[in-house]
PDB file of C-alpha atoms and ligand atoms in Angstrom:
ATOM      1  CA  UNK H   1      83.171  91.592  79.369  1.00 67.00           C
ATOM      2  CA  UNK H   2      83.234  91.542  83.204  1.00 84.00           C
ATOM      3  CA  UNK H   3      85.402  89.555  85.292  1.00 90.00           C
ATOM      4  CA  UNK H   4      84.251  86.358  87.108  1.00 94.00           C
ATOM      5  CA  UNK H   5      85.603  86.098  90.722  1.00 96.00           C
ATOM      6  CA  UNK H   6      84.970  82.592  92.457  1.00 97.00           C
ATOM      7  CA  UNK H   7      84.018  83.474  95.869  1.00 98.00           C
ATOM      8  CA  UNK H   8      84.952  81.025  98.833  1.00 98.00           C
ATOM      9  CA  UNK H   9      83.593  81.983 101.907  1.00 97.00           C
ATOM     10  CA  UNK H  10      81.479  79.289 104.098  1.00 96.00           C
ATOM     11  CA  UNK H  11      80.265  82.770 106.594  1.00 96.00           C
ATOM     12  CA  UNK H  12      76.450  83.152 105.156  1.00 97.00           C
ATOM     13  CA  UNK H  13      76.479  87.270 105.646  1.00 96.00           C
ATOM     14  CA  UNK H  14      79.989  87.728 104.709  1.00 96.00           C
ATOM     15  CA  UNK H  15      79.060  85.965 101.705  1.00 97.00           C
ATOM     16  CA  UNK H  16      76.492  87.878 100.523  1.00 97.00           C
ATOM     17  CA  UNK H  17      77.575  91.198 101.611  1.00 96.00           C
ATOM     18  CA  UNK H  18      81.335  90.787  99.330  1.00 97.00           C
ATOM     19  CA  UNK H  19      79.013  89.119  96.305  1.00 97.00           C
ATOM     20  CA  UNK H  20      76.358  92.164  96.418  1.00 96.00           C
ATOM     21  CA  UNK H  21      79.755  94.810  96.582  1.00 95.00           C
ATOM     22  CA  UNK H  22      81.420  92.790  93.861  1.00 96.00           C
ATOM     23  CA  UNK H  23      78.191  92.875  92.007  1.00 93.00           C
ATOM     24  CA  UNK H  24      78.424  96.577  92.486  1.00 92.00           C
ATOM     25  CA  UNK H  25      82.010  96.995  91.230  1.00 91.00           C
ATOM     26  CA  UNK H  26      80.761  95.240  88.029  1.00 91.00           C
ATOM     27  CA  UNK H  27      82.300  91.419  88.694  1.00 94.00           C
ATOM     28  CA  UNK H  28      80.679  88.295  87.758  1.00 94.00           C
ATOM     29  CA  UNK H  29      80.461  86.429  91.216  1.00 96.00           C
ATOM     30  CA  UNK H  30      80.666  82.448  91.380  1.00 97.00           C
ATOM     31  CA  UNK H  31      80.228  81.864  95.288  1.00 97.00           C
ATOM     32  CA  UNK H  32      80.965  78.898  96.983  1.00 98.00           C
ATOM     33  CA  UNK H  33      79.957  77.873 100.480  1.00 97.00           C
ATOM     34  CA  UNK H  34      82.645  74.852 101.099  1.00 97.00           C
ATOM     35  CA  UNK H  35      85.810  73.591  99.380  1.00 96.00           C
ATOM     36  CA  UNK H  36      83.544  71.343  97.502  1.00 97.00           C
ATOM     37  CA  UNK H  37      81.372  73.958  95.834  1.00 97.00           C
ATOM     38  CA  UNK H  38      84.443  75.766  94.722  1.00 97.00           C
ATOM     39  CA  UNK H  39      85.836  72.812  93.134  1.00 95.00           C
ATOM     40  CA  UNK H  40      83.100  71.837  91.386  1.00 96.00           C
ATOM     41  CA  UNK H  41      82.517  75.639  90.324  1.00 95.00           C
ATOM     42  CA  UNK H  42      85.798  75.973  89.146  1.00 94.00           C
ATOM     43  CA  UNK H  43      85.527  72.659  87.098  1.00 92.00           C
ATOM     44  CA  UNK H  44      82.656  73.864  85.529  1.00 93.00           C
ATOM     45  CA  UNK H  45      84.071  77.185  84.579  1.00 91.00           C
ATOM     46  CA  UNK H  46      86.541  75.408  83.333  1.00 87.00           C
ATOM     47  CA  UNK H  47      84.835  73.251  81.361  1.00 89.00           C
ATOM     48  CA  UNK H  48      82.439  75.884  80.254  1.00 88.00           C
ATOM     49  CA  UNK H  49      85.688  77.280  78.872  1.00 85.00           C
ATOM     50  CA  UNK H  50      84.100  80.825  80.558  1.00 85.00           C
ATOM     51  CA  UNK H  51      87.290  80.582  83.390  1.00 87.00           C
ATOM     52  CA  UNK H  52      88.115  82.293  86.427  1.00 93.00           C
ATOM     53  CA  UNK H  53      90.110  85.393  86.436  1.00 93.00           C
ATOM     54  CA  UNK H  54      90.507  85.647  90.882  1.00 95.00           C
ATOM     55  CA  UNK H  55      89.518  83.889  93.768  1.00 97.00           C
ATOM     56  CA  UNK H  56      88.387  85.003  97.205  1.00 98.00           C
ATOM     57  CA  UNK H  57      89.442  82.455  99.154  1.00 96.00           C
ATOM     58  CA  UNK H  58      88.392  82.131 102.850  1.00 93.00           C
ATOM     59  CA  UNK H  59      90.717  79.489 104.542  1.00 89.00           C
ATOM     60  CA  UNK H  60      88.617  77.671 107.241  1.00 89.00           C
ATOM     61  CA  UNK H  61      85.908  76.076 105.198  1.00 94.00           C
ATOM     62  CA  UNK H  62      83.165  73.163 106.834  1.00 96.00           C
ATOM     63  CA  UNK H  63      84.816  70.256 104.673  1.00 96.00           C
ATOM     64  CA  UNK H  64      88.710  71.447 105.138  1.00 92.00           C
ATOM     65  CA  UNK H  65      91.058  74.044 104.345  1.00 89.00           C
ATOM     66  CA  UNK H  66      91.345  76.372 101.667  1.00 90.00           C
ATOM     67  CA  UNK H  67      95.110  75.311 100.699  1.00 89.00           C
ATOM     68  CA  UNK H  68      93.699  72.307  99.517  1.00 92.00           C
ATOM     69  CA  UNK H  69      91.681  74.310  96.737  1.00 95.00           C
ATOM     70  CA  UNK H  70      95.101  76.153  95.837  1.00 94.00           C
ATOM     71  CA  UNK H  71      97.144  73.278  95.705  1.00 92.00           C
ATOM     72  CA  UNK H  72      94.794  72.265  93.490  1.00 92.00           C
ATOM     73  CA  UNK H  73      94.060  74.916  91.032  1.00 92.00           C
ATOM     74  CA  UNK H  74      97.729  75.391  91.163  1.00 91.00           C
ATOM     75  CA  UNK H  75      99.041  72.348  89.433  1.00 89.00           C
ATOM     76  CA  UNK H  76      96.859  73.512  85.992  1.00 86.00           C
ATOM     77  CA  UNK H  77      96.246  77.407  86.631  1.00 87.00           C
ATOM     78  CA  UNK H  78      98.063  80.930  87.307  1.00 87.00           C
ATOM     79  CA  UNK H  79      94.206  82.018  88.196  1.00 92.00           C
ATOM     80  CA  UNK H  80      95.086  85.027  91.120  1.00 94.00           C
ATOM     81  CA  UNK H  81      94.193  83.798  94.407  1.00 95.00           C
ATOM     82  CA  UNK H  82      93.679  87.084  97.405  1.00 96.00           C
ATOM     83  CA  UNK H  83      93.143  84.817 100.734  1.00 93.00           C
ATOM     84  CA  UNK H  84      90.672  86.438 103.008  1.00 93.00           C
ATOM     85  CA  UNK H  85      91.304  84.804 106.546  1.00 85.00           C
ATOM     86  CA  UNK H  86      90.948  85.296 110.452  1.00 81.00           C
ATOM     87  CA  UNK H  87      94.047  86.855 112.164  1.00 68.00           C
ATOM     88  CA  UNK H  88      94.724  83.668 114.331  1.00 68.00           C
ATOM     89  CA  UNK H  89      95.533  81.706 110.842  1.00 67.00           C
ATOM     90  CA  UNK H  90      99.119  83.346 110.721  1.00 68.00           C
ATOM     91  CA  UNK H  91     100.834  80.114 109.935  1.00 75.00           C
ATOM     92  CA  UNK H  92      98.206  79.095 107.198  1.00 79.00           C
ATOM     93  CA  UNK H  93      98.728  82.267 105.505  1.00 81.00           C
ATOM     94  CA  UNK H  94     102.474  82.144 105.028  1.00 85.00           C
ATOM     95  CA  UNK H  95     101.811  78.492 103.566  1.00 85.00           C
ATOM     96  CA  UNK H  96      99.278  79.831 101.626  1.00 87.00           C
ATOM     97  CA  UNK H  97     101.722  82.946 100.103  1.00 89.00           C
ATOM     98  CA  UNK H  98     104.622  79.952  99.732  1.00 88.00           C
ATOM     99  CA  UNK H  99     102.563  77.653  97.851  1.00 88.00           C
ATOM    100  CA  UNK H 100     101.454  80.190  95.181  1.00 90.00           C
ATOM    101  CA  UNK H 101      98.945  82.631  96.348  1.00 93.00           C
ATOM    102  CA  UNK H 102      98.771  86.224  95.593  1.00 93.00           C
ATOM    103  CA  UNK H 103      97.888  88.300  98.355  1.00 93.00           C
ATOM    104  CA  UNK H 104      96.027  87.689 101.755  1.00 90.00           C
ATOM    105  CA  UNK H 105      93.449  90.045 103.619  1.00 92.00           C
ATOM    106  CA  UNK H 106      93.020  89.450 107.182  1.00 89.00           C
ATOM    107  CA  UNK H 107      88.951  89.949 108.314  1.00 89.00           C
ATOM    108  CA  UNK H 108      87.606  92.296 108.980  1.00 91.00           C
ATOM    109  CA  UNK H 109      88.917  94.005 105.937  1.00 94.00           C
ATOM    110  CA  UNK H 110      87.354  97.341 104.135  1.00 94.00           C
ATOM    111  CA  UNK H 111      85.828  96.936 100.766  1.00 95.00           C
ATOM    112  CA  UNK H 112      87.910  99.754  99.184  1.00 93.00           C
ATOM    113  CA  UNK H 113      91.383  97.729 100.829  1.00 93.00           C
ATOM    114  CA  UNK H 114      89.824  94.543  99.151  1.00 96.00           C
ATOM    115  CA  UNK H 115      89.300  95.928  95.842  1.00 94.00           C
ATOM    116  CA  UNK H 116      92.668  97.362  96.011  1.00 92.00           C
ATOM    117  CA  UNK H 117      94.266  94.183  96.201  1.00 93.00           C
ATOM    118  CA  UNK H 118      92.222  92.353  93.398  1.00 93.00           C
ATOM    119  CA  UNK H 119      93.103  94.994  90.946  1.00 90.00           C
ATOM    120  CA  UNK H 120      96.839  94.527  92.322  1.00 89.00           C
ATOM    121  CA  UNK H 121      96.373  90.512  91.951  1.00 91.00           C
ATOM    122  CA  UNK H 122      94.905  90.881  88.386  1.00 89.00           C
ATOM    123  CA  UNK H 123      97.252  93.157  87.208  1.00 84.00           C
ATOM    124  CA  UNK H 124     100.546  90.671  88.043  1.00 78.00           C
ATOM    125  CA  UNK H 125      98.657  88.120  86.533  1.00 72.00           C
ATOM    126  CA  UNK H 126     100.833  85.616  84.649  1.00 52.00           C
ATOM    127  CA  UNK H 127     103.839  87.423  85.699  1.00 41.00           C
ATOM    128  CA  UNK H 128     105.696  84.276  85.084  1.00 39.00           C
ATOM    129  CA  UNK H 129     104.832  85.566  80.783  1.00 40.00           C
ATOM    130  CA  UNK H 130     104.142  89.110  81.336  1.00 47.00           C
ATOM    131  CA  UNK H 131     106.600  91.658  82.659  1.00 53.00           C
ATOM    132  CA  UNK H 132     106.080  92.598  86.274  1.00 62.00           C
ATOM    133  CA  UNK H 133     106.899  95.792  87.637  1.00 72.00           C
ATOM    134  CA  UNK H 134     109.739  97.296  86.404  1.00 81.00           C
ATOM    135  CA  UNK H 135     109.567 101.163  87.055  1.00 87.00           C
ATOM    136  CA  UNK H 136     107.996 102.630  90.705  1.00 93.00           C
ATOM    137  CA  UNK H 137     107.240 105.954  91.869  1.00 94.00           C
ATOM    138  CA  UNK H 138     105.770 106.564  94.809  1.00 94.00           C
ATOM    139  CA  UNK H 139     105.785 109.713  96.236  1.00 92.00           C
ATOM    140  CA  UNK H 140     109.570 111.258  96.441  1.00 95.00           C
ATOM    141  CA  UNK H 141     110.723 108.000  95.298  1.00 96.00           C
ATOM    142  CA  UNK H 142     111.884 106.323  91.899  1.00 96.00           C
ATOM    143  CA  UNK H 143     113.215 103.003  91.013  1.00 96.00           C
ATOM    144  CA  UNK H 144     114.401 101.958  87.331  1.00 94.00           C
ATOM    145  CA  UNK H 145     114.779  98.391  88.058  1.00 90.00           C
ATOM    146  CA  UNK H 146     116.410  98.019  83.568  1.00 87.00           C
ATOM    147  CA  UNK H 147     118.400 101.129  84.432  1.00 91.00           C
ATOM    148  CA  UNK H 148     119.404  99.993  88.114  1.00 92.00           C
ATOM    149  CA  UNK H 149     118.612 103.810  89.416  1.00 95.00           C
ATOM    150  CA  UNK H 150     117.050 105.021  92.273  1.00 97.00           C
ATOM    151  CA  UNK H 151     116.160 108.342  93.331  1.00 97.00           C
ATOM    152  CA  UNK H 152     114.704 109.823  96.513  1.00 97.00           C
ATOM    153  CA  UNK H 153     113.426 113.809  95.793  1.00 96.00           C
ATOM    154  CA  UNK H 154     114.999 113.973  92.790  1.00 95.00           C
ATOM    155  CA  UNK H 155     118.649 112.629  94.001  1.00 97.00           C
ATOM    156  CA  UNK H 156     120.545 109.213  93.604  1.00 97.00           C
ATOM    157  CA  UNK H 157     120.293 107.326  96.655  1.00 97.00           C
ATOM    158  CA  UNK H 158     123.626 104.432  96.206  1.00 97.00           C
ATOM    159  CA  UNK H 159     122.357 100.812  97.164  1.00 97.00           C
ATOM    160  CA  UNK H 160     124.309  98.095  97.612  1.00 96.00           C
ATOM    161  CA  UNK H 161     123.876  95.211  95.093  1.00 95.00           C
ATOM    162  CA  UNK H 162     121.889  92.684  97.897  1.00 96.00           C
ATOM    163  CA  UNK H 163     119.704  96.287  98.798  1.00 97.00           C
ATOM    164  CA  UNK H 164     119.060  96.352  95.106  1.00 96.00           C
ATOM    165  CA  UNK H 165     118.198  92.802  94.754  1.00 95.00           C
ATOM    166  CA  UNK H 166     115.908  92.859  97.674  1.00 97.00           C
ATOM    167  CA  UNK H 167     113.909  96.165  96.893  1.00 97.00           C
ATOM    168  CA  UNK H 168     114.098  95.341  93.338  1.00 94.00           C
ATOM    169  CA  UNK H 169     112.488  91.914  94.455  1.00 94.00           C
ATOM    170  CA  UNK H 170     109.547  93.723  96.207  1.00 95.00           C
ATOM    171  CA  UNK H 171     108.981  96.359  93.101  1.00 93.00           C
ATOM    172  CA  UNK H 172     108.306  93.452  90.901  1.00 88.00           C
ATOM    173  CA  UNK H 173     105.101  92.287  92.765  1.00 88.00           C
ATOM    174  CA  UNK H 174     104.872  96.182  93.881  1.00 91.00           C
ATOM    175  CA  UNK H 175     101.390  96.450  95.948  1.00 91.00           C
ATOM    176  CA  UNK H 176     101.858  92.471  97.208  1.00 91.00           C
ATOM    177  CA  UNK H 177     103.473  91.273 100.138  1.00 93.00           C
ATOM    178  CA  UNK H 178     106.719  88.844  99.535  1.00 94.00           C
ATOM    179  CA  UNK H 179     106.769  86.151 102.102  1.00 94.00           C
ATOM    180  CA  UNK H 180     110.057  85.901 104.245  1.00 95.00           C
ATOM    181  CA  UNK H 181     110.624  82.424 103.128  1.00 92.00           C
ATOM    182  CA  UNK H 182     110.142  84.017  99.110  1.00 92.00           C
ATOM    183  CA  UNK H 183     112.721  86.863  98.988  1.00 95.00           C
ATOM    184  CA  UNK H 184     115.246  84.722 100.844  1.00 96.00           C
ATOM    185  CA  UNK H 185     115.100  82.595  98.574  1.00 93.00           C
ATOM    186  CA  UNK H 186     115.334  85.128  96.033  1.00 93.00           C
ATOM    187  CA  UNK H 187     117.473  87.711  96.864  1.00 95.00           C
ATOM    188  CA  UNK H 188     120.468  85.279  99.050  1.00 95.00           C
ATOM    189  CA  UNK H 189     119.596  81.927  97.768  1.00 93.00           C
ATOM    190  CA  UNK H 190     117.611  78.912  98.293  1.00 89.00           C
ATOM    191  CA  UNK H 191     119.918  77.688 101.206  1.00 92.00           C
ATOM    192  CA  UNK H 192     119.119  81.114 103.212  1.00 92.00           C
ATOM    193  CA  UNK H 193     115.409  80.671 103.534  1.00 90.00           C
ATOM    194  CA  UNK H 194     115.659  80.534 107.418  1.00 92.00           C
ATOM    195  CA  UNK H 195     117.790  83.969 107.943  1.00 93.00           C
ATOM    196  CA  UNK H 196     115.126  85.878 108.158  1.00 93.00           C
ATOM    197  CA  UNK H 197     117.394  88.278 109.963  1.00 95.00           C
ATOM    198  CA  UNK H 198     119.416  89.108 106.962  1.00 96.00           C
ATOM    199  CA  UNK H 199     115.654  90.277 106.097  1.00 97.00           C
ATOM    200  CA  UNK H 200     115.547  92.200 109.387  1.00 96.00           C
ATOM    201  CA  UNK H 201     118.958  94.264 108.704  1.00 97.00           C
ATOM    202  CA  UNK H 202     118.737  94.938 104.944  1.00 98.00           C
ATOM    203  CA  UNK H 203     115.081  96.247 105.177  1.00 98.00           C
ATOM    204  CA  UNK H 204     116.510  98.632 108.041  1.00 98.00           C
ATOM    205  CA  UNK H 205     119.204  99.905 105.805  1.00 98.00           C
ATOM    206  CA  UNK H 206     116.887 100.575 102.579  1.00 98.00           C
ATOM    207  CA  UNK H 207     114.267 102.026 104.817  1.00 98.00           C
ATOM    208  CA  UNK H 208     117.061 104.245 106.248  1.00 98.00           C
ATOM    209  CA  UNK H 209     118.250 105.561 102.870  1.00 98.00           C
ATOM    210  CA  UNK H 210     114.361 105.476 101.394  1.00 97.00           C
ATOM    211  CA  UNK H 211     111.501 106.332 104.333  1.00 97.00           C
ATOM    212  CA  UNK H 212     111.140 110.251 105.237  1.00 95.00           C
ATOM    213  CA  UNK H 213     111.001 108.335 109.021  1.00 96.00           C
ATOM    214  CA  UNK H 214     112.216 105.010 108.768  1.00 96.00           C
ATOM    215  CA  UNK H 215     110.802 103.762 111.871  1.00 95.00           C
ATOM    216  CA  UNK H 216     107.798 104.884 110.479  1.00 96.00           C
ATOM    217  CA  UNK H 217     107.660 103.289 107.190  1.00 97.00           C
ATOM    218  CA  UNK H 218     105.310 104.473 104.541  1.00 96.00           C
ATOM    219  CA  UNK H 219     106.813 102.282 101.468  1.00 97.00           C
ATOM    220  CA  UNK H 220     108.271  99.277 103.024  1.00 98.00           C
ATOM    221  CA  UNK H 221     105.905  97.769 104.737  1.00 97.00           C
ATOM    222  CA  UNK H 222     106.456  94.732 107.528  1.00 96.00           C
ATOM    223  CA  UNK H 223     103.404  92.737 106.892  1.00 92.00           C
ATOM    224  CA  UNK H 224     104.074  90.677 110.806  1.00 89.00           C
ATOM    225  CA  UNK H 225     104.841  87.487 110.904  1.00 88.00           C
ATOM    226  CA  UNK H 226     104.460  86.932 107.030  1.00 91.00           C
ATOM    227  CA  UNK H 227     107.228  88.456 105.000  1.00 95.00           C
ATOM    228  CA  UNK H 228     106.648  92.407 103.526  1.00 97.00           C
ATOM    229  CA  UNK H 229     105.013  94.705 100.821  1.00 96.00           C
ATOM    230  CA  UNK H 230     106.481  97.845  98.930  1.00 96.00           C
ATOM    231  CA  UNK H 231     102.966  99.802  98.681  1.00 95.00           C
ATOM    232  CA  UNK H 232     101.742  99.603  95.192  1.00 91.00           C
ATOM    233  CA  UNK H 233     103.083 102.196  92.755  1.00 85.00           C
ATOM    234  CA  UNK H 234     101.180 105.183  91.797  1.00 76.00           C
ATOM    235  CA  UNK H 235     100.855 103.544  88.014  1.00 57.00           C
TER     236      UNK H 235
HETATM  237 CA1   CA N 301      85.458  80.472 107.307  1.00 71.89          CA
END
C-alpha cells in the first residue's frame, strides 16, 4: 500500500510539479492550496480512517500560517511534518522545529534532497514508541549509543559525558536537524535553553575529535540560525 502525503503548498506550479514527482516516487498525494484545504483534507482522512503518513507543509499560505495546521494536527497526531519554506522565514522555522515538526527544506530545494528527508521523517516516526537511532556509521565513524563507544577509523575517540550527551542527542534523530532551543534543553537542561554558546563550544570540540577537517564539517552539520543535523547514517 502506498503512502499518502498531504501536500500544502498555496504556489500553483510548485504544486503540481512536487505532486507529479511524488506521484512518480509511488506516494498517494492529498494537495492542499490553503490552510483550510489541508484541514479539511486531513479531517477527512481522518475520518475516512485512510490517515496521513507526512505532510509537506509550505508556511506562508493565503488564509494564514502553516504553524497553525501543526499546532493543530499536533494535539491528536505524531503524523511527520517536513516544512518546505522561503529562506526569509528563519524565525518561523525554528518555531515550527520547537513546536513539533520534523524537518524543514528551504525553497528552492532538489527533489532527490526532498525525498531524502521524507524517508528520514518516516523512518523516526513515533519515536516517542519506537526506538530511534541507536547505532551510526558514517564513513570512518561509529557510535554505540547502548554501549557508550565511539570510534573514528577504527580507534576510540574519549568524549566527555556532556560531548556524549550532545552527539548522542543528534544520533537519535540522525539525518534531522535538532533545534538550538531542543538539545539545550536536552543535553544541559530546561533552564539552559538560551546558551546557545555552550552549543557553539561543545560542537567545536566533538567536531575536533570527529571531522577529518573540522572547520569543514562533513557530519556535524550547523544548519544557520536553526539549531544542527548529524547527516543521516549510512543504515
Ligand atoms: Ca507559500
Amino acid at each position: 500500500m502506498s503512502l499518502r502525503v498531504l501536500l500544502v503548498e498555496d504556489e500553483r506550479e510548485l504544486r503540481a510539479t512536487l505532486r507529479a514527482a511524488l506521484d512518480v516516487e509511488g506516494y498517494e498525494v492529498l494537495a492542499a492550496a490553503s490552510l483550510a484545504d489541508a484541514q479539511a483534507l486531513a479531517a477527512q482522512a481522518e475520518r475516512s480512517g485512510a490517515g496521513i503518513d507526512l505532510v509537506l507543509l509550505d508556511l506562508g499560505l493565503p488564509d494564514g500560517d502553516g504553524s497553525a495546521f501543526l499546532d493543530t494536527l499536533r494535539r491528536t497526531s505524531a503524523t511527520p511534518v517536513v516544512v518546505i519554506s522561503a529562506r526569509e522565514a528563519d524565525g518561523q522555522k525554528v518555531r515550527l522545529l520547537d513546536g513539533g515538526a520534523d524537518d524543514y527544506l528551504v525553497k528552492p530545494f532538489s527533489l532527490a534532497e526532498l525525498f531524502a528527508r521524507m524517508r528520514v521523517a518516516l523512518r523516526h516516526r513515533g519515536t516517542a514508541v519506537q526506538p530511534a537511532v541507536t547505532a551510526y556509521r558514517r564513513d570512518d565513524v561509529e557510535i554505540d549509543i547502548a554501549a557508550h563507544v565511539v570510534r573514528r577509523g577504527g580507534t576510540a575517540v574519549h568524549l566527555t559525558p556532556t560531548e556524549f550527551r550532545l552527539l548522542a542527542r543528534l544520533v537519535r534523530q540522525a539525518g534531522q536537524v535538532v533545534t538550538h532551543r531542543r538539545l539545550l534543553a536536552d543535553v544541559w537542561g530546561a533552564d539552559a535553553t538560551e546558551q546557545t554558546h555552550y552549543l557553539r563550544l561543545y560542537m567545536a570540540q566533538l567536531r575536533a575529535k570527529l571531522e577529518a577537517e573540522p572547520a569543514d564539517p562533513r557530519l556535524l552539520l550547523t544548519e544557520p540560525g536553526v539549531g544542527y543535523r548529524i547527516v543521516d547514517t549510512e543504515g
